[in-house]
Short mmCIF file of C-alpha atoms and ligand atoms in Angstrom, two decimals:
data_model
loop_
_atom_site.label_atom_id
_atom_site.label_comp_id
_atom_site.label_asym_id
_atom_site.label_seq_id
_atom_site.Cartn_x
_atom_site.Cartn_y
_atom_site.Cartn_z
CA UNK U 27 118.27 114.38 122.34
CA UNK U 28 119.39 113.69 125.93
CA UNK U 29 117.64 116.79 127.22
CA UNK U 30 114.45 115.91 125.40
CA UNK U 31 114.49 112.39 126.84
CA UNK U 32 114.87 113.84 130.33
CA UNK U 33 112.12 116.42 129.83
CA UNK U 34 109.71 113.85 128.48
CA UNK U 35 110.52 111.40 131.27
CA UNK U 36 110.00 114.11 133.89
CA UNK U 37 106.67 115.06 132.33
CA UNK U 38 105.43 111.46 132.44
CA UNK U 39 106.74 110.99 135.96
CA UNK U 40 104.83 114.08 137.08
CA UNK U 41 101.58 112.46 135.84
CA UNK U 42 101.82 109.17 137.68
CA UNK U 43 102.54 107.72 141.10
CA UNK U 44 103.70 104.42 139.64
CA UNK U 45 107.26 103.50 138.68
CA UNK U 46 106.93 100.74 136.10
CA UNK U 47 109.89 98.53 135.32
CA UNK U 48 108.00 96.78 132.52
CA UNK U 49 107.20 98.49 129.21
CA UNK U 50 104.86 97.11 126.56
CA UNK U 51 104.50 98.17 122.92
CA UNK U 52 101.27 96.98 121.35
CA UNK U 53 101.21 96.43 117.61
CA UNK U 54 98.58 97.09 114.98
CA UNK U 55 95.29 95.44 115.86
CA UNK U 56 96.65 94.24 119.18
CA UNK U 57 95.43 96.97 121.49
CA UNK U 58 93.08 94.77 123.53
CA UNK U 59 95.68 93.98 126.16
CA UNK U 60 95.04 97.54 127.31
CA UNK U 61 91.57 96.39 128.42
CA UNK U 62 93.24 94.14 130.98
CA UNK U 63 95.07 97.05 132.45
CA UNK U 64 94.05 98.80 135.63
CA UNK U 65 94.75 102.23 134.16
CA UNK U 66 96.05 104.98 136.40
CA UNK U 67 97.09 107.52 133.74
CA UNK U 68 96.28 107.97 130.05
CA UNK U 69 98.49 110.28 128.03
CA UNK U 70 97.62 110.85 124.37
CA UNK U 71 100.87 111.04 122.42
CA UNK U 72 99.95 114.55 121.27
CA UNK U 73 100.02 115.71 124.92
CA UNK U 74 103.52 114.39 125.64
CA UNK U 75 106.37 116.85 125.07
CA UNK U 76 108.85 115.81 122.35
CA UNK U 77 106.83 112.77 121.35
CA UNK U 78 106.75 112.59 117.56
CA UNK U 79 103.84 114.53 116.08
CA UNK U 80 101.22 112.43 114.39
CA UNK U 81 101.36 112.33 110.62
CA UNK U 82 98.22 112.85 108.55
CA UNK U 83 97.72 109.13 108.82
CA UNK U 84 97.22 109.94 112.49
CA UNK U 85 96.68 106.92 114.66
CA UNK U 86 95.23 107.73 118.03
CA UNK U 87 98.25 106.64 120.02
CA UNK U 88 98.27 106.73 123.79
CA UNK U 89 100.68 106.01 126.57
CA UNK U 90 99.01 104.19 129.43
CA UNK U 91 100.41 103.74 132.91
CA UNK U 92 98.72 101.28 135.21
CA UNK U 93 98.92 97.83 136.73
CA UNK U 94 98.59 94.48 135.03
CA UNK U 95 98.53 91.29 137.07
CA UNK U 96 99.39 93.51 140.02
CA UNK U 97 102.57 94.87 138.45
CA UNK U 98 103.07 98.48 137.39
CA UNK U 99 103.47 98.71 133.61
CA UNK U 100 103.75 101.36 130.94
CA UNK U 101 101.97 100.57 127.69
CA UNK U 102 102.31 102.17 124.28
CA UNK U 103 98.99 101.68 122.55
CA UNK U 104 100.18 102.28 119.01
CA UNK U 105 103.73 102.84 117.87
CA UNK U 106 105.55 105.05 115.39
CA UNK U 107 106.50 103.47 112.07
CA UNK U 108 109.32 104.54 109.77
CA UNK U 109 106.91 104.44 106.79
CA UNK U 110 104.91 107.25 108.36
CA UNK U 111 107.83 109.56 107.74
CA UNK U 112 109.41 109.56 111.20
CA UNK U 113 113.15 109.24 111.52
CA UNK U 114 114.61 106.14 113.18
CA UNK U 115 115.43 108.38 116.17
CA UNK U 116 111.78 109.42 116.45
CA UNK U 117 110.53 105.85 116.07
CA UNK U 118 112.70 104.76 118.99
CA UNK U 119 112.41 107.87 121.19
CA UNK U 120 109.70 106.32 123.42
CA UNK U 121 112.00 103.39 124.23
CA UNK U 122 114.67 105.80 125.43
CA UNK U 123 112.06 107.58 127.54
CA UNK U 124 110.84 104.29 129.04
CA UNK U 125 114.42 103.45 129.93
CA UNK U 126 114.92 106.87 131.55
CA UNK U 127 111.80 106.16 133.63
CA UNK U 128 113.25 102.90 134.94
CA UNK U 129 111.82 100.33 132.53
CA UNK U 130 114.09 97.27 132.43
CA UNK U 131 111.98 94.77 130.49
CA UNK U 132 110.38 95.53 127.14
CA UNK U 133 107.59 93.39 125.68
CA UNK U 134 106.76 94.10 122.04
CA UNK U 135 104.08 92.76 119.75
CA UNK U 136 103.43 93.20 116.07
CA UNK U 137 101.36 91.93 113.17
CA UNK U 138 103.49 90.09 110.64
CA UNK U 139 103.27 88.10 107.46
CA UNK U 140 104.18 84.42 107.85
CA UNK U 141 106.66 82.90 105.41
CA UNK U 142 107.40 79.65 107.23
CA UNK U 143 105.23 76.93 105.63
CA UNK U 144 104.47 75.51 109.08
CA UNK U 145 102.64 78.71 110.08
CA UNK U 146 98.93 79.39 110.00
CA UNK U 147 96.96 82.60 110.20
CA UNK U 148 96.51 83.84 113.79
CA UNK U 149 99.51 81.86 115.03
CA UNK U 150 101.69 83.51 117.66
CA UNK U 151 105.39 83.49 116.78
CA UNK U 152 107.83 84.18 119.57
CA UNK U 153 110.62 86.17 117.97
CA UNK U 154 113.91 84.48 118.72
CA UNK U 155 116.06 86.58 116.39
CA UNK U 156 115.73 89.28 113.78
CA UNK U 157 117.21 90.63 110.55
CA UNK U 158 117.65 94.41 110.51
CA UNK U 159 119.92 94.79 107.51
CA UNK U 160 117.24 95.60 104.96
CA UNK U 161 116.24 98.77 106.77
CA UNK U 162 117.66 101.88 105.13
CA UNK U 163 118.57 103.44 108.45
CA UNK U 164 119.46 102.57 112.00
CA UNK U 165 118.50 104.38 115.21
CA UNK U 166 122.04 104.08 116.58
CA UNK U 167 123.58 106.05 113.73
CA UNK U 168 123.96 109.27 115.71
CA UNK U 169 126.23 110.66 118.41
CA UNK U 170 126.48 108.13 121.21
CA UNK U 171 126.69 109.65 124.70
CA UNK U 172 127.76 107.03 127.27
CA UNK U 173 124.27 106.84 128.83
CA UNK U 174 122.98 105.33 125.57
CA UNK U 175 125.23 102.32 126.10
CA UNK U 176 127.98 100.82 124.03
CA UNK U 177 128.95 102.23 120.63
CA UNK U 178 128.96 98.69 119.19
CA UNK U 179 126.24 96.84 121.09
CA UNK U 180 126.33 93.08 120.98
CA UNK U 181 123.42 91.32 119.27
CA UNK U 182 123.97 87.68 120.13
CA UNK U 183 120.78 87.57 122.23
CA UNK U 184 118.54 90.44 121.13
CA UNK U 185 115.50 88.60 122.57
CA UNK U 186 116.20 87.44 126.11
CA UNK U 187 116.38 83.65 126.25
CA UNK U 188 115.02 83.49 129.80
CA UNK U 189 111.87 85.34 128.64
CA UNK U 190 111.51 83.04 125.62
CA UNK U 191 111.77 80.04 127.94
CA UNK U 192 109.22 81.56 130.31
CA UNK U 193 106.79 82.13 127.42
CA UNK U 194 107.06 78.52 126.26
CA UNK U 195 106.57 77.08 129.70
CA UNK U 196 103.50 79.27 130.32
CA UNK U 197 102.11 78.40 126.89
CA UNK U 198 102.54 74.75 127.74
CA UNK U 199 100.65 75.17 131.01
CA UNK U 200 97.85 77.19 129.44
CA UNK U 201 97.55 75.05 126.31
CA UNK U 202 98.50 77.89 123.98
CA UNK U 203 100.33 76.82 120.86
CA UNK U 204 103.38 78.96 120.11
CA UNK U 205 105.66 79.05 117.10
CA UNK U 206 109.11 80.57 117.18
CA UNK U 207 111.20 82.16 114.50
CA UNK U 208 113.13 84.97 112.90
CA UNK U 209 111.48 88.32 112.18
CA UNK U 210 112.73 90.46 109.32
CA UNK U 211 111.83 94.11 109.25
CA UNK U 212 111.24 96.07 106.09
CA UNK U 213 110.08 99.64 105.74
CA UNK U 214 106.85 99.05 103.84
CA UNK U 215 104.38 100.54 103.41
CA UNK U 216 103.77 98.40 100.36
CA UNK U 217 103.62 94.68 101.03
CA UNK U 218 106.26 92.44 99.50
CA UNK U 219 106.26 90.92 96.05
CA UNK U 220 106.35 87.15 95.56
CA UNK U 221 110.03 87.44 94.66
CA UNK U 222 110.70 89.36 97.87
CA UNK U 223 108.91 86.79 100.06
CA UNK U 224 110.91 84.04 98.36
CA UNK U 225 114.12 85.92 99.01
CA UNK U 226 113.32 86.82 102.63
CA UNK U 227 112.41 83.25 103.48
CA UNK U 228 115.55 81.88 101.79
CA UNK U 229 117.55 84.36 103.82
CA UNK U 230 116.29 82.77 107.01
CA UNK U 231 113.27 84.83 108.02
CA UNK U 232 110.04 83.20 109.19
CA UNK U 233 107.94 86.36 109.42
CA UNK U 234 108.08 89.85 107.92
CA UNK U 235 106.78 93.13 109.20
CA UNK U 236 107.26 96.88 109.26
CA UNK U 237 108.14 97.59 112.88
CA UNK U 238 109.78 96.38 116.08
CA UNK U 239 113.42 95.97 115.08
CA UNK U 240 114.47 99.63 115.55
CA UNK U 241 112.95 99.65 119.05
CA UNK U 242 114.58 96.33 119.89
CA UNK U 243 118.00 97.55 118.75
CA UNK U 244 117.76 100.59 121.00
CA UNK U 245 116.45 98.54 123.92
CA UNK U 246 119.40 96.18 123.55
CA UNK U 247 121.87 99.01 123.52
CA UNK U 248 120.22 100.20 126.75
CA UNK U 249 120.64 96.67 128.22
CA UNK U 250 116.91 96.12 128.53
CA UNK U 251 115.57 92.56 128.46
CA UNK U 252 113.38 92.18 125.37
CA UNK U 253 110.57 89.78 124.58
CA UNK U 254 108.91 89.96 121.16
CA UNK U 255 105.93 88.21 119.65
CA UNK U 256 104.49 88.40 116.15
CA UNK U 257 100.91 87.63 115.37
CA UNK U 258 100.84 85.98 111.97
CA UNK U 259 98.08 87.90 110.25
CA UNK U 260 98.54 86.64 106.70
CA UNK U 261 100.43 83.89 104.92
CA UNK U 262 103.13 84.95 102.49
CA UNK U 263 103.91 81.83 100.52
CA UNK U 264 105.13 82.98 97.10
CA UNK U 265 103.55 80.18 95.08
CA UNK U 266 100.05 80.49 96.54
CA UNK U 267 100.04 84.16 97.46
CA UNK U 268 96.68 85.85 97.79
CA UNK U 269 95.94 89.54 97.96
CA UNK U 270 96.44 90.74 101.54
CA UNK U 271 93.45 92.73 102.72
CA UNK U 272 93.59 94.99 105.72
CA UNK U 273 90.21 93.77 107.04
CA UNK U 274 91.43 90.17 106.95
CA UNK U 275 94.70 91.14 108.64
CA UNK U 276 92.83 92.93 111.43
CA UNK U 277 90.44 89.98 111.81
CA UNK U 278 93.37 87.56 112.11
CA UNK U 279 94.97 89.82 114.73
CA UNK U 280 91.69 90.03 116.66
CA UNK U 281 91.38 86.24 116.65
CA UNK U 282 94.85 85.85 118.14
CA UNK U 283 94.42 88.59 120.72
CA UNK U 284 92.90 86.52 123.57
CA UNK U 285 95.83 84.05 123.61
CA UNK U 286 98.37 86.84 123.28
CA UNK U 287 96.72 88.68 126.16
CA UNK U 288 96.69 85.54 128.34
CA UNK U 289 100.33 84.88 127.61
CA UNK U 290 101.52 88.42 128.31
CA UNK U 291 99.43 88.77 131.47
CA UNK U 292 100.82 85.53 132.84
CA UNK U 293 104.38 86.45 131.89
CA UNK U 294 104.05 89.76 133.70
CA UNK U 295 102.65 88.13 136.81
CA UNK U 296 105.81 86.00 136.97
CA UNK U 297 108.39 88.67 136.20
N1 LIG T 281 104.34 92.10 105.06
C1 LIG T 281 103.47 91.16 104.75
N2 LIG T 281 102.42 90.85 105.46
C2 LIG T 281 102.23 91.50 106.60
C3 LIG T 281 103.10 92.49 107.00
C4 LIG T 281 104.23 92.82 106.18
O1 LIG T 281 105.03 93.69 106.49
N3 LIG T 281 102.65 92.95 108.18
C5 LIG T 281 101.52 92.26 108.47
N4 LIG T 281 101.28 91.40 107.52
#
């Protein structure tokens, strides 16, 4: 895998004059931040050596390199999900490549179901911790050359507190309301049953989704500073659960996008 990471990093480097230290992974329905970007290079995932091949479900993923708020950034518009049939190593490969390219700070967004009764649709939840244990695999279960980082990486601060603090102070200034909470990742692709939502909430999770945690684990092992935010696209209260519809989920994500974009742009300008 090391050679592949190097080859992919060299390929990307050969296509851009920028050296971003900030990487961004945009979740489902949250691609609009890319419109804020002064794009220098667009690389469809299919054109990048060793990037996972699209499944039949084929999302049109792209890697963008450009500047945002004057800072060079690398943006994944679309990510790889375990439920698409990729391995955990494939899902997290782009994070390793970003790291090899010099990215030190990783900002991730996702669409998630809200289980905390204080949440409303289109809320932004800053992720302050996560639960990975329900995933059937783990991207670190593989040989561990020293450049990957520690064999037993610490997880006492998987989301960097200084970035969480920065987000809350910016939100305060800009009048954006932010929630905070614990994100639990599941594989999907089916949504959860009422019994599962009840269980996940009792276990301490505020939001549930099908992404993010594998990438965050790898980023932590690589000593990157991580900031994560979930857009609450649907409410998952077991006693009043309604059928989740993809159009409604996408509409809720779209409604939250302007505040998410403002927040991220401002954070980047101050990093
Ligand atoms: N579960 C429930 N609702 C959701 C999810 C999920 O994984 N992702 C977005 N909304």
